Coordinates of N, CA and C in Angstrom, one line a residue:
M1 N 24.9 -19.9 -85.0 CA 23.6 -19.8 -84.3 C 23.8 -19.0 -83.0
A2 N 24.9 -19.2 -82.3 CA 25.1 -18.4 -81.1 C 25.2 -16.9 -81.3
E3 N 25.8 -16.5 -82.4 CA 25.9 -15.1 -82.8 C 24.6 -14.5 -83.1
L4 N 23.8 -15.3 -83.8 CA 22.4 -14.9 -84.2 C 21.6 -14.7 -83.0
L5 N 21.7 -15.6 -82.0 CA 20.9 -15.5 -80.8 C 21.3 -14.3 -80.0
T6 N 22.6 -14.0 -80.0 CA 23.0 -12.7 -79.4 C 22.4 -11.5 -80.0
G7 N 22.2 -11.5 -81.3 CA 21.5 -10.5 -82.0 C 20.1 -10.4 -81.6
L8 N 19.4 -11.5 -81.4 CA 18.0 -11.5 -81.0 C 17.9 -11.0 -79.6
A9 N 18.9 -11.3 -78.7 CA 18.9 -10.8 -77.4 C 18.9 -9.3 -77.4
D10 N 19.7 -8.7 -78.3 CA 19.7 -7.3 -78.4 C 18.4 -6.7 -78.8
D11 N 17.5 -7.5 -79.5 CA 16.2 -7.1 -79.9 C 15.2 -7.0 -78.7
R12 N 15.6 -7.6 -77.6 CA 14.7 -7.7 -76.5 C 14.2 -6.3 -76.1
A13 N 15.1 -5.3 -76.2 CA 14.7 -4.0 -75.8 C 13.5 -3.4 -76.6
L14 N 13.3 -4.0 -77.8 CA 12.2 -3.5 -78.7 C 10.9 -3.9 -78.2
L15 N 10.9 -4.9 -77.3 CA 9.6 -5.4 -76.8 C 9.0 -4.5 -75.7
G16 N 9.9 -3.7 -75.1 CA 9.4 -2.8 -74.0 C 8.7 -3.6 -73.0
R17 N 7.6 -3.0 -72.5 CA 6.9 -3.6 -71.4 C 5.6 -4.3 -71.9
T18 N 5.4 -4.3 -73.2 CA 4.3 -5.0 -73.8 C 4.8 -6.1 -74.7
S19 N 5.2 -7.2 -74.0 CA 5.8 -8.3 -74.7 C 4.7 -9.2 -75.4
T20 N 4.2 -8.7 -76.5 CA 3.1 -9.4 -77.1 C 3.5 -10.2 -78.3
A21 N 2.7 -11.2 -78.7 CA 3.0 -12.0 -79.9 C 3.2 -11.2 -81.1
E22 N 2.4 -10.1 -81.3 CA 2.6 -9.2 -82.4 C 3.9 -8.6 -82.5
R23 N 4.4 -8.1 -81.3 CA 5.7 -7.5 -81.3 C 6.8 -8.5 -81.6
V24 N 6.7 -9.7 -81.1 CA 7.7 -10.7 -81.4 C 7.6 -11.1 -82.9
S25 N 6.4 -11.1 -83.4 CA 6.3 -11.4 -84.9 C 7.0 -10.3 -85.7
D26 N 6.9 -9.0 -85.3 CA 7.5 -7.9 -86.0 C 9.0 -8.2 -86.0
I27 N 9.6 -8.5 -84.8 CA 11.0 -8.8 -84.8 C 11.5 -9.9 -85.7
L28 N 10.8 -11.0 -85.6 CA 11.2 -12.2 -86.4 C 11.0 -11.9 -87.8
R29 N 9.9 -11.2 -88.2 CA 9.6 -10.9 -89.6 C 10.8 -10.1 -90.1
S30 N 11.2 -9.1 -89.3 CA 12.3 -8.2 -89.8 C 13.6 -9.0 -89.9
R31 N 13.8 -10.0 -89.0 CA 15.0 -10.8 -89.1 C 15.0 -11.7 -90.3
I32 N 13.8 -12.2 -90.7 CA 13.7 -13.0 -91.9 C 13.9 -12.1 -93.1
A33 N 13.4 -10.9 -93.1 CA 13.5 -10.0 -94.2 C 14.9 -9.6 -94.4
E34 N 15.7 -9.4 -93.3 CA 17.1 -9.0 -93.5 C 18.0 -10.2 -93.7
G35 N 17.5 -11.4 -93.8 CA 18.3 -12.5 -94.2 C 19.0 -13.3 -93.0
Y36 N 18.6 -13.1 -91.8 CA 19.2 -13.8 -90.7 C 18.7 -15.2 -90.6
F37 N 17.5 -15.5 -91.0 CA 17.0 -16.8 -91.0 C 16.8 -17.3 -92.4
P38 N 17.7 -18.1 -93.0 CA 17.5 -18.5 -94.4 C 16.4 -19.5 -94.5
P39 N 15.9 -19.8 -95.7 CA 14.8 -20.8 -95.9 C 15.3 -22.1 -95.4
G40 N 14.4 -22.9 -94.8 CA 14.7 -24.2 -94.3 C 15.2 -24.2 -92.9
T41 N 15.5 -23.0 -92.3 CA 16.0 -23.0 -90.9 C 14.9 -23.4 -89.9
R42 N 15.3 -24.3 -89.0 CA 14.4 -24.7 -88.0 C 14.5 -23.7 -86.9
L43 N 13.4 -23.2 -86.4 CA 13.3 -22.1 -85.3 C 13.1 -22.8 -84.0
S44 N 14.1 -22.7 -83.1 CA 14.0 -23.4 -81.8 C 13.2 -22.5 -80.8
E45 N 12.2 -23.1 -80.3 CA 11.4 -22.3 -79.3 C 12.2 -21.9 -78.1
D46 N 13.0 -22.9 -77.6 CA 13.8 -22.6 -76.4 C 14.9 -21.5 -76.6
S47 N 15.6 -21.6 -77.7 CA 16.7 -20.7 -78.0 C 16.1 -19.3 -78.3
I48 N 15.1 -19.2 -79.1 CA 14.6 -17.9 -79.5 C 13.8 -17.3 -78.4
G49 N 13.0 -18.1 -77.7 CA 12.3 -17.6 -76.5 C 13.2 -17.1 -75.4
G50 N 14.3 -17.8 -75.2 CA 15.3 -17.4 -74.2 C 16.0 -16.1 -74.7
A51 N 16.3 -16.0 -75.9 CA 17.0 -14.8 -76.4 C 16.2 -13.5 -76.3
L52 N 14.9 -13.7 -76.6 CA 13.9 -12.6 -76.5 C 13.3 -12.4 -75.1
G53 N 13.4 -13.4 -74.3 CA 12.9 -13.3 -73.0 C 11.4 -13.3 -72.9
V54 N 10.8 -14.2 -73.8 CA 9.3 -14.3 -73.9 C 8.9 -15.7 -73.5
S55 N 7.7 -15.9 -73.2 CA 7.2 -17.2 -72.9 C 7.0 -18.1 -74.1
R56 N 6.9 -19.4 -73.9 CA 6.7 -20.3 -75.0 C 5.4 -20.1 -75.7
N57 N 4.3 -19.8 -74.9 CA 3.0 -19.5 -75.5 C 3.0 -18.3 -76.4
T58 N 3.7 -17.2 -75.9 CA 3.8 -16.0 -76.7 C 4.6 -16.3 -78.0
L59 N 5.7 -17.1 -77.9 CA 6.4 -17.4 -79.1 C 5.6 -18.2 -80.1
R60 N 4.9 -19.2 -79.5 CA 4.1 -20.1 -80.4 C 3.0 -19.3 -81.1
E61 N 2.4 -18.3 -80.5 CA 1.5 -17.4 -81.1 C 2.1 -16.6 -82.2
S62 N 3.3 -16.1 -82.0 CA 4.0 -15.4 -83.0 C 4.3 -16.3 -84.2
F63 N 4.7 -17.5 -83.9 CA 5.0 -18.5 -85.0 C 3.7 -18.7 -85.8
R64 N 2.6 -18.8 -85.1 CA 1.3 -19.0 -85.8 C 1.0 -17.8 -86.7
L65 N 1.2 -16.6 -86.3 CA 1.0 -15.4 -87.1 C 1.8 -15.4 -88.3
L66 N 3.1 -15.8 -88.2 CA 4.0 -15.8 -89.3 C 3.8 -16.9 -90.2
T67 N 3.2 -18.0 -89.7 CA 2.8 -19.1 -90.6 C 1.6 -18.6 -91.5
H68 N 0.7 -17.9 -90.9 CA -0.4 -17.3 -91.6 C 0.1 -16.4 -92.7
E69 N 1.2 -15.7 -92.5 CA 1.8 -14.8 -93.5 C 2.6 -15.5 -94.5
R70 N 2.7 -16.9 -94.4 CA 3.4 -17.7 -95.3 C 5.0 -17.6 -95.2
L71 N 5.4 -17.1 -94.1 CA 6.9 -17.0 -93.9 C 7.4 -18.2 -93.2
L72 N 6.6 -18.9 -92.4 CA 7.0 -20.1 -91.6 C 6.1 -21.3 -92.0
V73 N 6.5 -22.5 -91.7 CA 5.7 -23.6 -92.0 C 5.9 -24.6 -90.8
H74 N 4.8 -25.2 -90.3 CA 4.9 -26.2 -89.2 C 4.9 -27.6 -89.8
E75 N 5.9 -28.4 -89.5 CA 6.0 -29.7 -89.9 C 5.8 -30.7 -88.7
L76 N 4.8 -31.5 -88.9 CA 4.4 -32.4 -87.8 C 5.6 -33.2 -87.2
N77 N 5.7 -33.2 -85.9 CA 6.8 -33.9 -85.2 C 8.2 -33.4 -85.5
R78 N 8.3 -32.3 -86.2 CA 9.6 -31.8 -86.6 C 9.8 -30.4 -86.1
G79 N 8.8 -29.6 -86.1 CA 8.9 -28.2 -85.6 C 8.5 -27.2 -86.6
V80 N 9.0 -25.9 -86.4 CA 8.6 -24.8 -87.2 C 9.9 -24.4 -88.0
F81 N 9.7 -24.2 -89.3 CA 10.8 -23.9 -90.2 C 10.5 -22.6 -91.0
V82 N 11.5 -21.9 -91.5 CA 11.3 -20.9 -92.4 C 11.0 -21.5 -93.8
R83 N 10.0 -21.0 -94.4 CA 9.5 -21.6 -95.7 C 10.6 -21.6 -96.8
V84 N 10.5 -22.6 -97.6 CA 11.3 -22.7 -98.9 C 10.2 -22.4 -100.0
L85 N 10.4 -21.3 -100.7 CA 9.4 -21.0 -101.7 C 9.4 -21.9 -102.9
T86 N 8.3 -22.0 -103.6 CA 8.2 -22.7 -104.9 C 8.3 -21.6 -106.0
V87 N 8.5 -22.1 -107.2 CA 8.4 -21.2 -108.4 C 7.1 -20.4 -108.4
E88 N 6.0 -21.2 -108.1 CA 4.7 -20.5 -108.1 C 4.6 -19.4 -107.1
D89 N 5.2 -19.6 -105.9 CA 5.2 -18.6 -104.9 C 5.9 -17.4 -105.4
V90 N 7.1 -17.6 -106.1 CA 7.8 -16.4 -106.6 C 7.0 -15.7 -107.6
E91 N 6.4 -16.4 -108.5 CA 5.6 -15.7 -109.6 C 4.4 -14.9 -108.9
D92 N 3.8 -15.5 -107.9 CA 2.7 -14.8 -107.2 C 3.2 -13.5 -106.5
I93 N 4.4 -13.6 -105.9 CA 5.0 -12.5 -105.2 C 5.2 -11.3 -106.2
Y94 N 5.7 -11.6 -107.4 CA 6.0 -10.6 -108.4 C 4.7 -10.1 -109.0
R95 N 3.7 -10.9 -109.1 CA 2.4 -10.5 -109.6 C 1.8 -9.4 -108.7
T96 N 1.9 -9.7 -107.4 CA 1.4 -8.8 -106.3 C 2.2 -7.5 -106.4
R97 N 3.5 -7.6 -106.5 CA 4.4 -6.4 -106.5 C 4.1 -5.5 -107.7
T98 N 3.9 -6.1 -108.8 CA 3.6 -5.3 -110.0 C 2.2 -4.6 -109.9
L99 N 1.2 -5.3 -109.4 CA -0.1 -4.7 -109.2 C 0.0 -3.5 -108.2
V100 N 0.7 -3.7 -107.1 CA 0.7 -2.7 -106.0 C 1.7 -1.6 -106.4
E101 N 2.9 -1.9 -106.7 CA 3.9 -0.9 -106.8 C 3.6 0.0 -108.0
C102 N 3.2 -0.6 -109.1 CA 2.9 0.3 -110.3 C 1.7 1.2 -110.0
A103 N 0.7 0.6 -109.3 CA -0.5 1.4 -109.0 C -0.1 2.6 -108.0
V104 N 0.8 2.3 -107.1 CA 1.3 3.4 -106.2 C 1.9 4.5 -107.0
V105 N 2.8 4.2 -107.9 CA 3.5 5.2 -108.7 C 2.5 6.0 -109.6
R106 N 1.6 5.3 -110.2 CA 0.6 6.0 -111.1 C -0.4 6.8 -110.3
G107 N -0.6 6.5 -109.0 CA -1.5 7.3 -108.2 C -0.9 8.4 -107.4
L108 N 0.3 8.7 -107.6 CA 1.0 9.7 -106.8 C 0.5 11.1 -106.8
G109 N -0.3 11.4 -107.9 CA -0.8 12.8 -108.0 C 0.3 13.7 -108.6
E110 N 0.1 15.0 -108.3 CA 1.0 16.0 -108.9 C 2.3 16.1 -108.1
P111 N 3.4 16.3 -108.8 CA 4.7 16.5 -108.1 C 4.7 17.9 -107.5
P112 N 5.7 18.1 -106.6 CA 6.8 17.2 -106.2 C 6.4 16.1 -105.2
Y113 N 7.2 15.1 -105.2 CA 7.0 14.0 -104.3 C 8.1 13.9 -103.2
T114 N 7.8 13.3 -102.1 CA 8.8 13.2 -101.0 C 9.6 12.0 -101.3
L115 N 10.8 12.2 -101.7 CA 11.6 11.1 -102.2 C 12.9 10.8 -101.4
D116 N 12.9 11.4 -100.2 CA 14.2 11.2 -99.4 C 14.4 9.7 -99.1
G117 N 13.4 9.0 -98.8 CA 13.6 7.6 -98.5 C 14.1 6.8 -99.7
L118 N 13.6 7.1 -100.9 CA 14.1 6.4 -102.1 C 15.6 6.8 -102.3
A119 N 15.9 8.0 -102.1 CA 17.3 8.5 -102.4 C 18.2 7.8 -101.4
E120 N 17.8 7.7 -100.1 CA 18.7 7.0 -99.1 C 18.9 5.5 -99.5
A121 N 17.8 4.9 -100.0 CA 18.0 3.5 -100.4 C 18.9 3.3 -101.6
V122 N 18.8 4.2 -102.5 CA 19.7 4.2 -103.7 C 21.2 4.3 -103.2
E123 N 21.4 5.3 -102.3 CA 22.8 5.5 -101.9 C 23.2 4.3 -101.0
E124 N 22.3 3.7 -100.3 CA 22.6 2.5 -99.5 C 23.1 1.3 -100.4
G125 N 22.4 1.2 -101.6 CA 22.8 0.1 -102.5 C 24.2 0.4 -103.1
R126 N 24.4 1.7 -103.5 CA 25.7 2.0 -104.1 C 26.9 1.8 -103.1
R127 N 26.6 2.2 -101.8 CA 27.6 2.0 -100.8 C 27.9 0.5 -100.6
S128 N 26.9 -0.3 -100.5 CA 27.1 -1.8 -100.4 C 27.8 -2.4 -101.5
A129 N 27.5 -1.9 -102.8 CA 28.2 -2.4 -103.9 C 29.7 -2.0 -103.9
R130 N 30.0 -0.8 -103.5 CA 31.4 -0.4 -103.3 C 32.2 -1.3 -102.4
E131 N 31.5 -1.8 -101.4 CA 32.1 -2.7 -100.3 C 32.0 -4.1 -100.7
G132 N 31.5 -4.4 -101.9 CA 31.3 -5.8 -102.3 C 30.3 -6.6 -101.6
D133 N 29.4 -5.9 -100.9 CA 28.4 -6.6 -100.0 C 27.1 -6.8 -100.9
W134 N 27.0 -7.8 -101.6 CA 25.9 -8.0 -102.5 C 24.6 -8.4 -101.8
K135 N 24.8 -9.1 -100.7 CA 23.6 -9.3 -99.9 C 23.0 -8.0 -99.4
G136 N 24.0 -7.1 -99.0 CA 23.5 -5.7 -98.6 C 22.9 -5.0 -99.7
V137 N 23.3 -5.2 -101.0 CA 22.7 -4.5 -102.1 C 21.3 -5.0 -102.2
G138 N 21.1 -6.4 -102.0 CA 19.7 -6.9 -102.1 C 18.8 -6.3 -101.0
T139 N 19.4 -6.1 -99.8 CA 18.6 -5.5 -98.7 C 18.2 -4.1 -99.1
A140 N 19.2 -3.3 -99.7 CA 19.0 -2.0 -100.1 C 17.9 -1.9 -101.1
N141 N 17.9 -2.9 -102.0 CA 16.8 -2.9 -103.1 C 15.5 -3.1 -102.5
I142 N 15.4 -4.0 -101.5 CA 14.1 -4.2 -100.8 C 13.7 -2.9 -100.1
H143 N 14.6 -2.2 -99.5 CA 14.3 -0.9 -98.8 C 13.8 0.1 -99.8
F144 N 14.4 0.1 -101.0 CA 13.9 1.0 -102.1 C 12.5 0.8 -102.4
H145 N 12.1 -0.5 -102.6 CA 10.7 -0.8 -103.0 C 9.8 -0.6 -101.8
R146 N 10.2 -0.8 -100.6 CA 9.4 -0.5 -99.4 C 9.1 1.0 -99.3
E147 N 10.2 1.8 -99.6 CA 10.0 3.3 -99.6 C 9.1 3.7 -100.7
L148 N 9.2 3.0 -101.8 CA 8.3 3.3 -103.0 C 6.8 3.1 -102.6
V149 N 6.6 2.0 -102.0 CA 5.2 1.7 -101.6 C 4.7 2.7 -100.5
A150 N 5.6 3.1 -99.7 CA 5.3 4.1 -98.6 C 4.8 5.4 -99.2
L151 N 5.2 5.7 -100.4 CA 4.7 7.0 -101.0 C 3.2 7.1 -101.1
A152 N 2.5 5.9 -101.0 CA 1.0 5.9 -101.1 C 0.5 6.5 -99.8
G153 N 1.2 6.5 -98.7 CA 0.7 7.0 -97.5 C -0.4 6.1 -96.9
S154 N -0.3 4.8 -97.1 CA -1.4 3.9 -96.7 C -0.8 2.9 -95.8
E155 N -1.3 2.8 -94.5 CA -0.8 1.8 -93.6 C -1.2 0.4 -94.0
R156 N -2.4 0.3 -94.7 CA -2.8 -1.0 -95.1 C -1.9 -1.6 -96.2
T157 N -1.6 -0.7 -97.1 CA -0.7 -1.1 -98.2 C 0.7 -1.4 -97.7
D158 N 1.2 -0.6 -96.7 CA 2.5 -0.9 -96.1 C 2.5 -2.3 -95.4
E159 N 1.4 -2.6 -94.7 CA 1.3 -3.9 -94.0 C 1.2 -5.0 -95.0
L160 N 0.4 -4.9 -96.0 CA 0.4 -5.9 -97.0 C 1.7 -6.2 -97.6
M161 N 2.5 -5.2 -98.0 CA 3.7 -5.4 -98.7 C 4.9 -5.8 -97.8
R162 N 4.7 -5.5 -96.5 CA 5.7 -5.9 -95.5 C 6.0 -7.4 -95.6
S163 N 4.9 -8.2 -95.6 CA 5.1 -9.6 -95.6 C 5.5 -10.1 -97.0
V164 N 5.1 -9.4 -98.0 CA 5.5 -9.7 -99.4 C 7.0 -9.6 -99.6
F165 N 7.5 -8.5 -99.0 CA 9.0 -8.2 -99.1 C 9.7 -9.2 -98.3
A166 N 9.2 -9.6 -97.2 CA 9.9 -10.6 -96.4 C 9.9 -11.9 -97.1
E167 N 8.8 -12.3 -97.8 CA 8.8 -13.5 -98.6 C 9.9 -13.4 -99.8
L168 N 10.0 -12.2 -100.3 CA 10.9 -11.9 -101.4 C 12.3 -12.3 -101.0
R169 N 12.7 -11.9 -99.7 CA 14.0 -12.2 -99.2 C 14.2 -13.7 -99.2
L170 N 13.2 -14.5 -98.9 CA 13.4 -15.9 -98.9 C 13.7 -16.4 -100.3
A171 N 13.2 -15.8 -101.3 CA 13.5 -16.1 -102.7 C 15.0 -15.8 -103.0
F172 N 15.4 -14.7 -102.5 CA 16.8 -14.2 -102.8 C 17.8 -15.2 -102.3
H173 N 17.5 -15.9 -101.2 CA 18.4 -16.8 -100.6 C 18.8 -18.0 -101.5
V174 N 18.0 -18.3 -102.5 CA 18.2 -19.4 -103.4 C 19.2 -19.0 -104.5
V175 N 19.4 -17.7 -104.7 CA 20.3 -17.2 -105.7 C 21.7 -17.5 -105.4
D176 N 22.4 -18.1 -106.4 CA 23.8 -18.5 -106.1 C 24.8 -17.4 -106.5
D177 N 24.3 -16.4 -107.3 CA 25.2 -15.3 -107.7 C 24.4 -14.0 -107.4
P178 N 24.5 -13.5 -106.1 CA 23.7 -12.3 -105.8 C 24.1 -11.1 -106.5
R179 N 25.4 -11.0 -106.9 CA 25.9 -9.8 -107.6 C 25.1 -9.8 -109.0
R180 N 25.1 -10.9 -109.7 CA 24.4 -10.9 -111.0 C 23.0 -10.5 -110.9
L181 N 22.3 -10.9 -109.8 CA 20.9 -10.6 -109.6 C 20.7 -9.1 -109.3
H182 N 21.5 -8.6 -108.3 CA 21.2 -7.3 -107.7 C 21.9 -6.1 -108.4
E183 N 23.1 -6.3 -109.0 CA 23.8 -5.2 -109.4 C 23.1 -4.3 -110.5
P184 N 22.4 -4.9 -111.5 CA 21.8 -4.1 -112.5 C 20.7 -3.1 -111.9
Y185 N 20.2 -3.5 -110.8 CA 19.1 -2.7 -110.2 C 19.5 -1.5 -109.4
I186 N 20.8 -1.4 -109.2 CA 21.3 -0.1 -108.6 C 21.1 1.0 -109.5
A187 N 21.5 0.9 -110.8 CA 21.3 1.9 -111.7 C 19.8 2.1 -112.1
R188 N 19.0 1.0 -112.1 CA 17.6 1.1 -112.5 C 16.8 1.8 -111.4
N189 N 17.2 1.5 -110.1 CA 16.5 2.3 -109.0 C 16.8 3.7 -109.1
A190 N 18.1 4.1 -109.4 CA 18.4 5.5 -109.6 C 17.6 6.1 -110.7
E191 N 17.4 5.4 -111.8 CA 16.7 5.9 -113.0 C 15.2 6.2 -112.6
I192 N 14.6 5.3 -111.8 CA 13.2 5.5 -111.4 C 13.2 6.7 -110.5
L193 N 14.2 6.8 -109.6 CA 14.2 8.0 -108.7 C 14.3 9.3 -109.5
D194 N 15.2 9.3 -110.5 CA 15.3 10.5 -111.3 C 14.1 10.9 -112.0
T195 N 13.4 9.8 -112.5 CA 12.2 10.0 -113.3 C 11.1 10.6 -112.4
L196 N 11.0 10.1 -111.1 CA 10.0 10.7 -110.2 C 10.4 12.1 -109.8
R197 N 11.7 12.4 -109.7 CA 12.1 13.7 -109.4 C 11.6 14.7 -110.4
A198 N 11.6 14.2 -111.7 CA 11.2 15.0 -112.8 C 9.6 15.1 -112.9
G199 N 9.0 14.4 -112.0 CA 7.5 14.4 -112.0 C 6.8 13.5 -113.0
E200 N 7.6 12.6 -113.6 CA 7.1 11.8 -114.7 C 6.6 10.4 -114.2
R201 N 5.5 10.4 -113.5 CA 5.1 9.2 -112.9 C 4.7 8.1 -113.8
E202 N 4.1 8.4 -115.0 CA 3.7 7.4 -115.9 C 4.9 6.7 -116.5
T203 N 6.0 7.5 -116.8 CA 7.2 6.9 -117.3 C 7.8 6.0 -116.2
A204 N 7.8 6.5 -115.0 CA 8.4 5.7 -113.9 C 7.6 4.4 -113.7
A205 N 6.3 4.4 -113.9 CA 5.5 3.2 -113.7 C 5.9 2.2 -114.8
R206 N 6.1 2.7 -116.1 CA 6.5 1.8 -117.2 C 7.8 1.2 -116.9
L207 N 8.8 2.0 -116.5 CA 10.1 1.5 -116.2 C 10.0 0.4 -115.1
L208 N 9.2 0.7 -114.1 CA 9.0 -0.2 -113.0 C 8.4 -1.6 -113.4
A209 N 7.5 -1.5 -114.3 CA 6.8 -2.8 -114.8 C 7.8 -3.6 -115.5
V210 N 8.6 -3.0 -116.4 CA 9.7 -3.8 -117.1 C 10.7 -4.3 -116.1
Y211 N 11.1 -3.5 -115.2 CA 12.1 -3.8 -114.2 C 11.6 -5.1 -113.4
L212 N 10.4 -5.1 -113.0 CA 9.9 -6.2 -112.2 C 9.8 -7.5 -113.0
E213 N 9.4 -7.3 -114.3 CA 9.3 -8.5 -115.2 C 10.7 -9.1 -115.4
N214 N 11.7 -8.2 -115.6 CA 13.1 -8.7 -115.7 C 13.6 -9.4 -114.5
S215 N 13.3 -8.8 -113.3 CA 13.7 -9.4 -112.0 C 13.0 -10.8 -111.8
L216 N 11.8 -10.9 -112.1 CA 11.0 -12.2 -112.0 C 11.7 -13.2 -112.9
N217 N 12.0 -12.9 -114.1 CA 12.6 -13.9 -115.0 C 13.9 -14.4 -114.5
R218 N 14.7 -13.5 -113.9 CA 16.0 -13.9 -113.5 C 15.9 -14.8 -112.2
V219 N 15.0 -14.4 -111.3 CA 14.8 -15.3 -110.1 C 14.3 -16.6 -110.5
V220 N 13.3 -16.7 -111.4 CA 12.7 -17.9 -111.8 C 13.7 -18.8 -112.5
E221 N 14.6 -18.2 -113.3 CA 15.6 -19.0 -113.9 C 16.5 -19.7 -112.9
V222 N 16.9 -19.0 -111.8 CA 17.7 -19.5 -110.8 C 16.9 -20.7 -110.1
Y223 N 15.6 -20.4 -109.8 CA 14.8 -21.5 -109.1 C 14.7 -22.7 -110.0
L224 N 14.5 -22.6 -111.2 CA 14.4 -23.8 -112.1 C 15.7 -24.5 -112.1
R225 N 16.8 -23.8 -112.0 CA 18.1 -24.5 -112.1 C 18.5 -25.1 -110.7
R226 N 18.2 -24.4 -109.6 CA 18.7 -24.8 -108.3 C 17.7 -25.6 -107.5
V227 N 16.4 -25.3 -107.6 CA 15.4 -25.9 -106.8 C 14.8 -27.1 -107.6
G228 N 14.4 -26.9 -108.8 CA 13.9 -27.9 -109.6 C 12.7 -28.6 -109.0
D229 N 12.8 -29.9 -109.0 CA 11.7 -30.7 -108.5 C 11.5 -30.5 -107.0
E230 N 12.5 -30.0 -106.3 CA 12.4 -29.9 -104.8 C 11.5 -28.7 -104.5
A231 N 11.3 -27.8 -105.4 CA 10.5 -26.6 -105.1 C 9.1 -26.9 -104.9

């Protein structure tokens, strides 16, 4: 926890002179998305507020915002915790992803497309795999899909999917074998990238739909095995 709080203290510079609850929420959301706060973690007002240098009221407002986004949950007389998702949550996340991501790909218009962000995410995943960093591969995979959504050029869509991808990270924390979950999608991300480079958006959308269905089935399988009745 001390190391994590040191990292949060480094984030203080991101607040600048406008230390608002929204900016604090952005930082905590990013930390959740990157896996620094696993599901079930209790968030200490004193420790996090001190690390970020913000008031208790500001931090509580940011907690409220993230609770509204379904990333945190308040438990009476216990405090604020990072949510533990249910199987139904996971299914809803993937349903939303399929609706949005496939629609983005189908709506790209005529090629060529600006695919530098996707290419960087593919290389990030390959690099993490070479290093045996399978959590990093999962992060690279989320970056790939975030860049895919960004192709729509819509701030509203980006904002919607930002919290969806943060929730997705919560689901990944339940996985006991991250390599088995993430490794197949390194090649599949590259395949979608190559298909878009060729301007074949309908083919890319079909590949993506199957990809998301396979990923959902794998994550739900893990949930049913590890979470069971506790979910």
